[in-house]
Amino acid sequence: MGIRASTVGDETPWPAEVPDRQDRPHPQESFSETIISPESFFGDLRSLFVQTVLLTQLQQLRKQGSYHAFNLQWNTKYDIRKLHGAKCPILGSPPTLYWDSDVGKWIEAACYFLSTADGKTSPLASEFDAAIEELVAMIIKAQQADGYLGTYFTVVDPKGRLKNLRDMHEMYCCGHLVEAALAHHHYTGRADFLNAMIRYVDLLSATFGPGKRQRHGYPGHPELELAVLRLYSRTKNPKHYAFAKFMLEARGTSESDLGDKTFFVWEAEQRRDTYFHRTMSDIRDGRYHQWHAPLHDQTAILGHAVRAMYLLTAAADMEGDLHNDAKRLWTDAVDNKMYVTGGIGSVPEIEGFSEIPHFLPNSTAEGGCYAETCASIACMMVSERLLSHRLDGKVRDVMERCLYNTVIGGASLDGKTFYYANPLATSGDEVADRSEWFDVCCCPPNLCRTVGLIGGYAWSVEPFTDEKRVIHLNVYLYLSATRSIPLPDGSVATVEMKSEMPWSSKTTLRFHAPEGWSWRVNLPRPGYASRFSIDGQRHSSEGDGSSFVNLILDHSAQTEVHYDMPIRVLSPHPSTHQDTVTVTRGPIVYSAEAFDNAALDRLSPHFDTVGLLESASFTEARIRIGRMTVIALDTRDAFQVKRQGKDDIGSTKVVNGSAQTLEKADSPLRLIPFFARCNRQKDERIRTSFIRVPRDSV
Amino acid sequence: MGIRASTVGDETPWPAEVPDRQDRPHPQESFSETIISPESFFGDLRSLFVQTVLLTQLQQLRKQGSYHAFNLQWNTKYDIRKLHGAKCPILGSPPTLYWDSDVGKWIEAACYFLSTADGKTSPLASEFDAAIEELVAMIIKAQQADGYLGTYFTVVDPKGRLKNLRDMHEMYCCGHLVEAALAHHHYTGRADFLNAMIRYVDLLSATFGPGKRQRHGYPGHPELELAVLRLYSRTKNPKHYAFAKFMLEARGTSESDLGDKTFFVWEAEQRRDTYFHRTMSDIRDGRYHQWHAPLHDQTAILGHAVRAMYLLTAAADMEGDLHNDAKRLWTDAVDNKMYVTGGIGSVPEIEGFSEIPHFLPNSTAEGGCYAETCASIACMMVSERLLSHRLDGKVRDVMERCLYNTVIGGASLDGKTFYYANPLATSGDEVADRSEWFDVCCCPPNLCRTVGLIGGYAWSVEPFTDEKRVIHLNVYLYLSATRSIPLPDGSVATVEMKSEMPWSSKTTLRFHAPEGWSWRVNLPRPGYASRFSIDGQRHSSEGDGSSFVNLILDHSAQTEVHYDMPIRVLSPHPSTHQDTVTVTRGPIVYSAEAFDNAALDRLSPHFDTVGLLESASFTEARIRIGRMTVIALDTRDAFQVKRQGKDDIGSTKVVNGSAQTLEKADSPLRLIPFFARCNRQKDERIRTSFIRVPRDSV
């Protein structure tokens, strides 16, 4: 069954010619060429996902009702007044509106796992196959005559279809279903689902676009842009490329056709809608959805973090201005608005970025912290697209930091519970326990598809564009896997990587290609690495920051990477006004939890007056948490920070001399990886950043 | 014209007997016995208020439309859909609903000023008299046949009258009009306005109460409780006392008459209303308005700060449990949720208290800070009521801290602009400039009536309850004023106080009473005072905390108080996670602003990386700001705090040793009193708390 060609009619303005564009393969196109080694960090993790997470999520989708939504039957959960009251729909859109995207992400995830060895051999594979089959059949059947595909508006409000792109997430759901269909096509070789999605994209790109008879719309929650670009890399249909480009370029522009207004203001007027998001000051305030200005004129990353990063993922996939805009805004996010864990979005009220740089409170007690799992996944997505254009050690380091901390920490190590927000500390009555499911459940299946696609994030092979027989391999992540690389002459090269990361640096790579071929390999030198060496030869001095080291290798070769991962104490920017330090080792960020430190937590709930020496020394201990072996760090350099001075008003003390006394903690402080938190007991209390104790005052 | 006796009908459950209650005179009953010296700190301030603030506010009320609201004509501002959109009234009540209370507070303020010498002799006195006359005539005429008195519901929504006590502020407005009527009665001796208000209170206390035929309601925004208690101290009508007590005791109780629900849940069901405040999780969530539990069961101060403090003012005015509840919750507010400036309410979204103790960010950049002017005024009100029961040095110190910082800072020193929120620092694009007026304009006239009543906060005379001829005088504030004290035998005693506070401690008191009388005087020893002496005799050692010193004096006597006010550096609780210090001198909190420190502000906008030594030394300089002479503090111990270490991800640095380097600031740092901020230039940027720099690291 072939992929359907889109119809390019006379009435639409889309070009019929293929754009002049360098091919930058998406991870989705090649992930299944990578086989993660079962006996490795990500092998263990994937085994958890195949054995438990995929099944748990399937059961939750069934329980929630989203699994059967494509049957187009009424569901009592569609009645949003029951949830929010008739008078004030405080959310921009009903929670059931996201169901299509959750189902899409689960299908996508399942297809990724089933496309590779660990999934194929799972005893649950046939159950997953049957679910995919049933869902895809329902989806195809749910498509309307004109191509429309969306459960909520088909069942609940047919007249409301595509009239509120700002809030109603139809384009967002379409994008996730397109990605699901691409994964399904890759896995099964069947094009029925993908063709259905192409028909829906046809409807959208006929309805929306720059033409006089089109509405000049784009999604309030970006996602369709990046999905249509991925679709383009499969279909090579120039319309798909042009439609994505239109959505990116039209965003935030005022158009004469719309009375010199931006689309969302015009669209709201058409609906006679004066509602605006409760945290925004005006209906024309586009910061929350990133349409306050065209992307090119946006100087700071603002608004909802997941929306922003999905938007940048598509922009980073383009050439020229749009790519540069993505890099500029990604850099603002990373340098000024990112937590040490790779979490982004410090303002819970908007699930997004603060207006103020370095507003990075650790927890509710310090004024915020959200750090949605989806936002860090999306940051990995932008980073991957940026790396596909130009290798950059910092971009790689950020991608890895997100992955090893906020992203994989999103699931419990029994595979049954999940995080939405990932604050660095608990406070008050809060505990850090994960939840079984959420009303709006974007994060769990998003995490599942990301772990399913991990091979696509590990390394990339540059397209064979010249006559020379050179394989360009860019390693992004040191992990244990093999990759087969189909060569233009029909033969196959392989690379085998064996790594002890994230616990130890030793990584061996073995390259095999037919004679006559050679390798050009870029290996990352992470920013946290010291004494970095390849085959015993040191590369650059310490303190140079992260980068990639380029190697030219014979057709068959072996190479070994070594570096030290000293325990590092990190201090935030002074403008955070948080006098705290965080302990890291390689890409792993460490946290204390009550399970290991009950005495300290009793003395100072949530460890909130526990101090650490910047020069603290640690001992390492291998411990088991769930199915994972991790390295814990123990220190005797923890202190109880107490104030000295005389009481004054308003919980202040008069100091005039020295504000604090320190009392060495009786018991040592044990730190464990942030991602492994809350796997050993309920009602867990955690803290990742500790009050900094200057050495001089001890 | 006598005060009208309330009708106590058979249908209402109110007692006809006077309660067994010790008289604790309200400041409003005796403030005019105090004459503030014109040549003094508060003399200067009152002169500003009489000459400019009262007039500015009168003009603003006219401009806004609230002045003429009692004409009961339609005003376009009543159309709240214009402001908030038809679909989603995001505020609980329309802003015009507060107009009655703003007018009430202005009348109250004007009557206070006109009752005392500085107001009476003002060239504007006749203009104010005419306005009071016109307003009172309109108000009396606006009263409905059944006693109802409220402009919004009379003009806009007669059917909605008294159906939403939770949000619609009718009882709140009534309370402020009662207080205005009491002041008007005191000033003019005329009872027409007061009688009208007694009729309205009659309607409310017939409609609401514990009786079977009454609705068991109380105000969503407390105020009527305290106003009716003040009314009681004038009328001695037991119904007024009982009605206030009912409102206090019914609050937050579940009643069998209401199907075991609290009143506001029952009332919302009657309205078929499912709207709830956007920051609350459920319509049954009473924390915002303090009805989540009966007052006696509330263990922590929560919700909207002004509501909470108005509620506690009434409770503190009662005996027994209610008084103790007020003290307990006031103590939680002061010890755990109060800024160094006496500001309360750190969460802007609810204009209120955090759930978490010590959540006290300085500004937006640190995650919050609201500190509404009204909230600190209300904290003074609670403190005054607590002091009226039992002298307590800490309660006095808090009242004084509020007054000298957040409260009087609420107006500019040209008397034309006002603060609503009082964050400790600006950040980002924010500036600290005051505003001319607000849509909901509670703070400016509230400040005006507080300055008008300052004599009532200065000292109190205990009722003459025994046969011994002893005058019990409790001094709360050292300031320059004289007070005449009518004695039971018809003669008059006087006390004259001359003080250089808040700049210098020297205070002389002269007592004159007829022969045969003696004085029992309590003089405050503030917590910030060292080497405290009376007539050269030291009282208690330093570090004992604040207290009152009791003196027994002859009928005619003179005494002199002296103490040192060292510059003090204050450090917040470690659980605030703010590594900052604040400089104070006596009750005055100091801030830096850009006007004096342009170079430092350029280096570090909003001074946000400026550090101060805990042991910093300062020189004092008398400078003129507006019409006030204030003491500024200059120091050369300010530092630019810079990070050292290697860049890492997420605006962090690797430190492992020492996180910061310090660079001595080129120019000295000048600090001025917080209340005097933003009086010399526009777009002022300020900071009150500075990064602490341990002496050891310099």
Short mmCIF file of N, CA and C in Angstrom, two decimals, chain B residues 100-222:
data_model
loop_
_atom_site.label_atom_id
_atom_site.label_comp_id
_atom_site.label_asym_id
_atom_site.label_seq_id
_atom_site.Cartn_x
_atom_site.Cartn_y
_atom_site.Cartn_z
N ASP B 100 -18.83 52.55 47.45
CA ASP B 100 -19.45 53.02 48.70
C ASP B 100 -18.42 53.06 49.84
N SER B 101 -17.58 52.03 49.87
CA SER B 101 -16.61 51.96 50.97
C SER B 101 -15.53 53.04 50.81
N ASP B 102 -15.14 53.32 49.56
CA ASP B 102 -14.11 54.34 49.35
C ASP B 102 -14.62 55.71 49.77
N VAL B 103 -15.87 56.00 49.39
CA VAL B 103 -16.48 57.27 49.80
C VAL B 103 -16.58 57.31 51.33
N GLY B 104 -17.00 56.18 51.90
CA GLY B 104 -17.11 56.09 53.36
C GLY B 104 -15.79 56.41 54.04
N LYS B 105 -14.70 55.82 53.51
CA LYS B 105 -13.40 56.04 54.15
C LYS B 105 -12.93 57.48 53.99
N TRP B 106 -13.29 58.09 52.88
CA TRP B 106 -12.89 59.49 52.71
C TRP B 106 -13.64 60.38 53.71
N ILE B 107 -14.94 60.14 53.85
CA ILE B 107 -15.72 60.93 54.83
C ILE B 107 -15.13 60.74 56.23
N GLU B 108 -14.82 59.48 56.55
CA GLU B 108 -14.27 59.18 57.87
C GLU B 108 -12.96 59.95 58.07
N ALA B 109 -12.09 59.90 57.06
CA ALA B 109 -10.80 60.58 57.15
C ALA B 109 -11.00 62.08 57.31
N ALA B 110 -11.86 62.64 56.48
CA ALA B 110 -12.07 64.09 56.54
C ALA B 110 -12.59 64.50 57.91
N CYS B 111 -13.51 63.71 58.45
CA CYS B 111 -14.06 64.04 59.77
C CYS B 111 -12.97 63.97 60.85
N TYR B 112 -12.07 63.00 60.74
CA TYR B 112 -10.97 62.92 61.72
C TYR B 112 -10.11 64.17 61.66
N PHE B 113 -9.72 64.57 60.45
CA PHE B 113 -8.86 65.74 60.34
C PHE B 113 -9.59 67.01 60.80
N LEU B 114 -10.87 67.13 60.40
CA LEU B 114 -11.60 68.36 60.72
C LEU B 114 -11.94 68.43 62.21
N SER B 115 -11.87 67.28 62.90
CA SER B 115 -12.15 67.28 64.34
C SER B 115 -10.98 67.81 65.15
N THR B 116 -9.81 67.91 64.52
CA THR B 116 -8.63 68.33 65.29
C THR B 116 -8.07 69.62 64.70
N ALA B 117 -7.20 70.26 65.48
CA ALA B 117 -6.78 71.63 65.17
C ALA B 117 -6.22 71.77 63.76
N ASP B 118 -5.34 70.83 63.35
CA ASP B 118 -4.69 71.03 62.06
C ASP B 118 -5.68 70.99 60.90
N GLY B 119 -6.73 70.23 61.05
CA GLY B 119 -7.74 70.19 60.00
C GLY B 119 -8.66 71.39 60.06
N LYS B 120 -9.09 71.71 61.27
CA LYS B 120 -10.03 72.82 61.44
C LYS B 120 -9.51 74.12 60.85
N THR B 121 -8.18 74.33 60.98
CA THR B 121 -7.62 75.62 60.56
C THR B 121 -7.19 75.59 59.10
N SER B 122 -7.40 74.49 58.41
CA SER B 122 -6.98 74.41 57.02
C SER B 122 -7.82 75.34 56.15
N PRO B 123 -7.20 76.02 55.18
CA PRO B 123 -7.99 76.86 54.26
C PRO B 123 -8.98 76.04 53.44
N LEU B 124 -8.76 74.70 53.38
CA LEU B 124 -9.65 73.85 52.59
C LEU B 124 -10.82 73.33 53.42
N ALA B 125 -10.83 73.67 54.72
CA ALA B 125 -11.82 73.07 55.62
C ALA B 125 -13.23 73.25 55.09
N SER B 126 -13.53 74.43 54.55
CA SER B 126 -14.92 74.65 54.13
C SER B 126 -15.25 73.80 52.90
N GLU B 127 -14.26 73.61 52.03
CA GLU B 127 -14.50 72.75 50.86
C GLU B 127 -14.78 71.31 51.31
N PHE B 128 -13.99 70.85 52.28
CA PHE B 128 -14.21 69.48 52.78
C PHE B 128 -15.57 69.38 53.47
N ASP B 129 -15.91 70.42 54.26
CA ASP B 129 -17.21 70.42 54.93
C ASP B 129 -18.34 70.32 53.93
N ALA B 130 -18.21 71.07 52.83
CA ALA B 130 -19.27 71.07 51.82
C ALA B 130 -19.38 69.69 51.18
N ALA B 131 -18.24 69.08 50.92
CA ALA B 131 -18.26 67.74 50.31
C ALA B 131 -18.89 66.73 51.25
N ILE B 132 -18.50 66.80 52.53
CA ILE B 132 -19.09 65.88 53.51
C ILE B 132 -20.60 66.06 53.54
N GLU B 133 -21.00 67.32 53.59
CA GLU B 133 -22.43 67.65 53.64
C GLU B 133 -23.16 67.05 52.44
N GLU B 134 -22.59 67.28 51.25
CA GLU B 134 -23.24 66.81 50.03
C GLU B 134 -23.30 65.28 50.00
N LEU B 135 -22.17 64.65 50.36
CA LEU B 135 -22.13 63.19 50.34
C LEU B 135 -23.12 62.59 51.33
N VAL B 136 -23.13 63.14 52.54
CA VAL B 136 -24.01 62.58 53.57
C VAL B 136 -25.47 62.74 53.17
N ALA B 137 -25.79 63.88 52.58
CA ALA B 137 -27.17 64.09 52.12
C ALA B 137 -27.52 63.05 51.05
N MET B 138 -26.60 62.82 50.11
CA MET B 138 -26.86 61.82 49.06
C MET B 138 -27.04 60.43 49.66
N ILE B 139 -26.17 60.10 50.62
CA ILE B 139 -26.22 58.76 51.22
C ILE B 139 -27.56 58.55 51.91
N ILE B 140 -27.97 59.55 52.71
CA ILE B 140 -29.23 59.39 53.46
C ILE B 140 -30.39 59.24 52.48
N LYS B 141 -30.33 60.00 51.38
CA LYS B 141 -31.40 59.94 50.39
C LYS B 141 -31.39 58.62 49.63
N ALA B 142 -30.21 58.03 49.54
CA ALA B 142 -30.08 56.78 48.77
C ALA B 142 -30.60 55.57 49.53
N GLN B 143 -30.89 55.78 50.82
CA GLN B 143 -31.36 54.64 51.60
C GLN B 143 -32.76 54.21 51.14
N GLN B 144 -32.93 52.91 50.97
CA GLN B 144 -34.21 52.38 50.51
C GLN B 144 -35.19 52.29 51.69
N ALA B 145 -36.45 52.09 51.35
CA ALA B 145 -37.50 52.10 52.38
C ALA B 145 -37.24 51.09 53.50
N ASP B 146 -36.66 49.96 53.14
CA ASP B 146 -36.43 48.94 54.16
C ASP B 146 -35.11 49.11 54.90
N GLY B 147 -34.36 50.18 54.56
CA GLY B 147 -33.10 50.43 55.25
C GLY B 147 -31.87 50.08 54.40
N TYR B 148 -32.06 49.36 53.31
CA TYR B 148 -30.92 48.95 52.48
C TYR B 148 -30.19 50.18 51.96
N LEU B 149 -28.87 50.08 51.91
CA LEU B 149 -28.08 51.22 51.48
C LEU B 149 -26.86 50.70 50.70
N GLY B 150 -26.96 50.72 49.41
CA GLY B 150 -25.82 50.26 48.62
C GLY B 150 -26.07 50.67 47.19
N THR B 151 -25.12 51.34 46.57
CA THR B 151 -25.40 51.94 45.26
C THR B 151 -25.47 50.89 44.16
N TYR B 152 -24.53 49.93 44.16
CA TYR B 152 -24.46 49.01 43.03
C TYR B 152 -25.74 48.19 42.88
N PHE B 153 -26.17 47.58 43.95
CA PHE B 153 -27.34 46.71 43.82
C PHE B 153 -28.64 47.49 43.69
N THR B 154 -28.67 48.70 44.22
CA THR B 154 -29.87 49.52 44.05
C THR B 154 -30.04 49.92 42.58
N VAL B 155 -28.92 50.27 41.93
CA VAL B 155 -29.00 50.76 40.55
C VAL B 155 -28.94 49.61 39.54
N VAL B 156 -28.05 48.67 39.75
CA VAL B 156 -27.73 47.70 38.71
C VAL B 156 -28.51 46.39 38.84
N ASP B 157 -28.66 45.91 40.05
CA ASP B 157 -29.16 44.54 40.19
C ASP B 157 -29.97 44.39 41.48
N PRO B 158 -31.14 45.07 41.54
CA PRO B 158 -31.92 45.03 42.80
C PRO B 158 -32.26 43.61 43.25
N LYS B 159 -32.47 42.73 42.28
CA LYS B 159 -32.80 41.36 42.68
C LYS B 159 -31.63 40.61 43.30
N GLY B 160 -30.42 41.09 43.03
CA GLY B 160 -29.23 40.40 43.53
C GLY B 160 -28.85 40.81 44.94
N ARG B 161 -29.59 41.76 45.50
CA ARG B 161 -29.29 42.28 46.85
C ARG B 161 -29.08 41.19 47.89
N LEU B 162 -27.97 41.24 48.58
CA LEU B 162 -27.71 40.38 49.75
C LEU B 162 -27.82 38.89 49.45
N LYS B 163 -27.62 38.52 48.18
CA LYS B 163 -27.71 37.11 47.84
C LYS B 163 -26.34 36.47 47.69
N ASN B 164 -25.31 37.31 47.69
CA ASN B 164 -23.96 36.76 47.57
C ASN B 164 -23.04 37.50 48.53
N LEU B 165 -23.19 37.15 49.79
CA LEU B 165 -22.36 37.82 50.82
C LEU B 165 -20.89 37.47 50.63
N ARG B 166 -20.64 36.32 49.99
CA ARG B 166 -19.25 35.87 49.84
C ARG B 166 -18.43 36.82 48.97
N ASP B 167 -19.01 37.24 47.87
CA ASP B 167 -18.22 38.02 46.90
C ASP B 167 -18.62 39.48 46.79
N MET B 168 -19.85 39.82 47.16
CA MET B 168 -20.37 41.10 46.70
C MET B 168 -20.18 42.28 47.64
N HIS B 169 -19.53 42.06 48.75
CA HIS B 169 -19.02 43.16 49.58
C HIS B 169 -20.06 44.12 50.12
N GLU B 170 -21.34 43.73 50.17
CA GLU B 170 -22.33 44.67 50.71
C GLU B 170 -22.10 44.91 52.21
N MET B 171 -21.80 43.83 52.95
CA MET B 171 -21.54 44.01 54.39
C MET B 171 -20.26 44.78 54.63
N TYR B 172 -19.30 44.59 53.74
CA TYR B 172 -18.03 45.33 53.84
C TYR B 172 -18.30 46.81 53.66
N CYS B 173 -19.04 47.16 52.62
CA CYS B 173 -19.36 48.57 52.38
C CYS B 173 -20.16 49.14 53.55
N CYS B 174 -21.11 48.38 54.05
CA CYS B 174 -21.90 48.85 55.19
C CYS B 174 -20.99 49.17 56.37
N GLY B 175 -20.03 48.28 56.63
CA GLY B 175 -19.12 48.50 57.75
C GLY B 175 -18.36 49.81 57.61
N HIS B 176 -17.85 50.06 56.43
CA HIS B 176 -17.10 51.32 56.25
C HIS B 176 -18.01 52.54 56.37
N LEU B 177 -19.24 52.40 55.91
CA LEU B 177 -20.17 53.53 56.06
C LEU B 177 -20.55 53.73 57.53
N VAL B 178 -20.63 52.65 58.29
CA VAL B 178 -20.87 52.78 59.73
C VAL B 178 -19.72 53.54 60.38
N GLU B 179 -18.50 53.17 60.01
CA GLU B 179 -17.35 53.88 60.60
C GLU B 179 -17.34 55.36 60.19
N ALA B 180 -17.73 55.61 58.93
CA ALA B 180 -17.82 57.00 58.47
C ALA B 180 -18.87 57.75 59.29
N ALA B 181 -20.00 57.08 59.51
CA ALA B 181 -21.10 57.74 60.25
C ALA B 181 -20.70 58.02 61.70
N LEU B 182 -19.92 57.10 62.28
CA LEU B 182 -19.43 57.33 63.65
C LEU B 182 -18.51 58.55 63.69
N ALA B 183 -17.64 58.65 62.70
CA ALA B 183 -16.72 59.80 62.64
C ALA B 183 -17.49 61.09 62.40
N HIS B 184 -18.49 60.98 61.53
CA HIS B 184 -19.32 62.15 61.21
C HIS B 184 -20.10 62.61 62.45
N HIS B 185 -20.61 61.66 63.19
CA HIS B 185 -21.33 61.96 64.42
C HIS B 185 -20.39 62.62 65.43
N HIS B 186 -19.18 62.10 65.53
CA HIS B 186 -18.19 62.65 66.44
C HIS B 186 -17.84 64.09 66.05
N TYR B 187 -17.67 64.28 64.75
CA TYR B 187 -17.22 65.59 64.26
C TYR B 187 -18.34 66.63 64.32
N THR B 188 -19.51 66.27 63.81
CA THR B 188 -20.58 67.27 63.66
C THR B 188 -21.55 67.28 64.84
N GLY B 189 -21.54 66.16 65.59
CA GLY B 189 -22.55 66.07 66.64
C GLY B 189 -23.91 65.71 66.09
N ARG B 190 -24.03 65.65 64.77
CA ARG B 190 -25.32 65.32 64.15
C ARG B 190 -25.47 63.81 64.01
N ALA B 191 -26.66 63.30 64.18
CA ALA B 191 -26.86 61.85 64.20
C ALA B 191 -27.59 61.33 62.95
N ASP B 192 -27.86 62.22 61.96
CA ASP B 192 -28.68 61.76 60.82
C ASP B 192 -28.03 60.63 60.04
N PHE B 193 -26.74 60.78 59.72
CA PHE B 193 -26.02 59.75 58.98
C PHE B 193 -25.93 58.47 59.82
N LEU B 194 -25.58 58.66 61.10
CA LEU B 194 -25.44 57.50 61.97
C LEU B 194 -26.78 56.77 62.12
N ASN B 195 -27.85 57.52 62.22
CA ASN B 195 -29.16 56.87 62.34
C ASN B 195 -29.50 56.09 61.09
N ALA B 196 -29.15 56.64 59.93
CA ALA B 196 -29.39 55.91 58.68
C ALA B 196 -28.62 54.59 58.70
N MET B 197 -27.39 54.66 59.17
CA MET B 197 -26.59 53.44 59.18
C MET B 197 -27.12 52.44 60.22
N ILE B 198 -27.63 52.95 61.33
CA ILE B 198 -28.23 52.04 62.31
C ILE B 198 -29.44 51.33 61.70
N ARG B 199 -30.20 52.08 60.88
CA ARG B 199 -31.35 51.45 60.18
C ARG B 199 -30.87 50.33 59.25
N TYR B 200 -29.75 50.59 58.56
CA TYR B 200 -29.23 49.55 57.64
C TYR B 200 -28.74 48.34 58.45
N VAL B 201 -28.05 48.63 59.55
CA VAL B 201 -27.60 47.53 60.42
C VAL B 201 -28.82 46.77 60.96
N ASP B 202 -29.90 47.49 61.26
CA ASP B 202 -31.14 46.81 61.68
C ASP B 202 -31.62 45.83 60.62
N LEU B 203 -31.61 46.30 59.36
CA LEU B 203 -32.05 45.41 58.27
C LEU B 203 -31.17 44.18 58.21
N LEU B 204 -29.84 44.41 58.28
CA LEU B 204 -28.91 43.28 58.16
C LEU B 204 -29.06 42.33 59.34
N SER B 205 -29.22 42.89 60.54
CA SER B 205 -29.28 42.01 61.71
C SER B 205 -30.66 41.37 61.86
N ALA B 206 -31.64 41.89 61.10
CA ALA B 206 -32.93 41.17 61.05
C ALA B 206 -32.85 40.05 60.02
N THR B 207 -32.13 40.31 58.93
CA THR B 207 -32.05 39.34 57.83
C THR B 207 -31.09 38.20 58.16
N PHE B 208 -29.98 38.56 58.81
CA PHE B 208 -28.93 37.57 59.07
C PHE B 208 -28.75 37.40 60.57
N GLY B 209 -28.65 36.18 60.99
CA GLY B 209 -28.47 35.91 62.41
C GLY B 209 -28.72 34.43 62.67
N PRO B 210 -28.73 34.06 63.93
CA PRO B 210 -28.86 32.63 64.26
C PRO B 210 -30.31 32.13 64.26
N GLY B 211 -31.27 33.04 64.16
CA GLY B 211 -32.67 32.63 64.28
C GLY B 211 -33.14 31.73 63.16
N LYS B 212 -34.18 30.99 63.44
CA LYS B 212 -34.74 30.04 62.47
C LYS B 212 -35.17 30.76 61.20
N ARG B 213 -35.68 32.00 61.33
CA ARG B 213 -36.18 32.71 60.16
C ARG B 213 -35.12 33.63 59.57
N GLN B 214 -33.91 33.52 60.07
CA GLN B 214 -32.82 34.34 59.55
C GLN B 214 -31.87 33.50 58.70
N ARG B 215 -31.18 34.17 57.78
CA ARG B 215 -30.11 33.49 57.05
C ARG B 215 -28.84 33.60 57.91
N HIS B 216 -28.07 32.52 57.94
CA HIS B 216 -26.95 32.48 58.91
C HIS B 216 -25.65 33.04 58.32
N GLY B 217 -25.79 34.22 57.70
CA GLY B 217 -24.66 34.75 56.91
C GLY B 217 -23.73 35.70 57.63
N TYR B 218 -22.59 35.89 57.01
CA TYR B 218 -21.54 36.80 57.50
C TYR B 218 -20.78 37.25 56.27
N PRO B 219 -20.00 38.31 56.38
CA PRO B 219 -19.40 38.88 55.16
C PRO B 219 -18.22 38.07 54.61
N GLY B 220 -18.14 37.97 53.26
CA GLY B 220 -16.97 37.37 52.62
C GLY B 220 -15.74 38.20 52.86
N HIS B 221 -15.92 39.51 52.92
CA HIS B 221 -14.83 40.41 53.32
C HIS B 221 -15.21 41.02 54.65
N PRO B 222 -14.61 40.52 55.73
CA PRO B 222 -14.94 41.06 57.04
C PRO B 222 -14.72 42.58 57.10
#
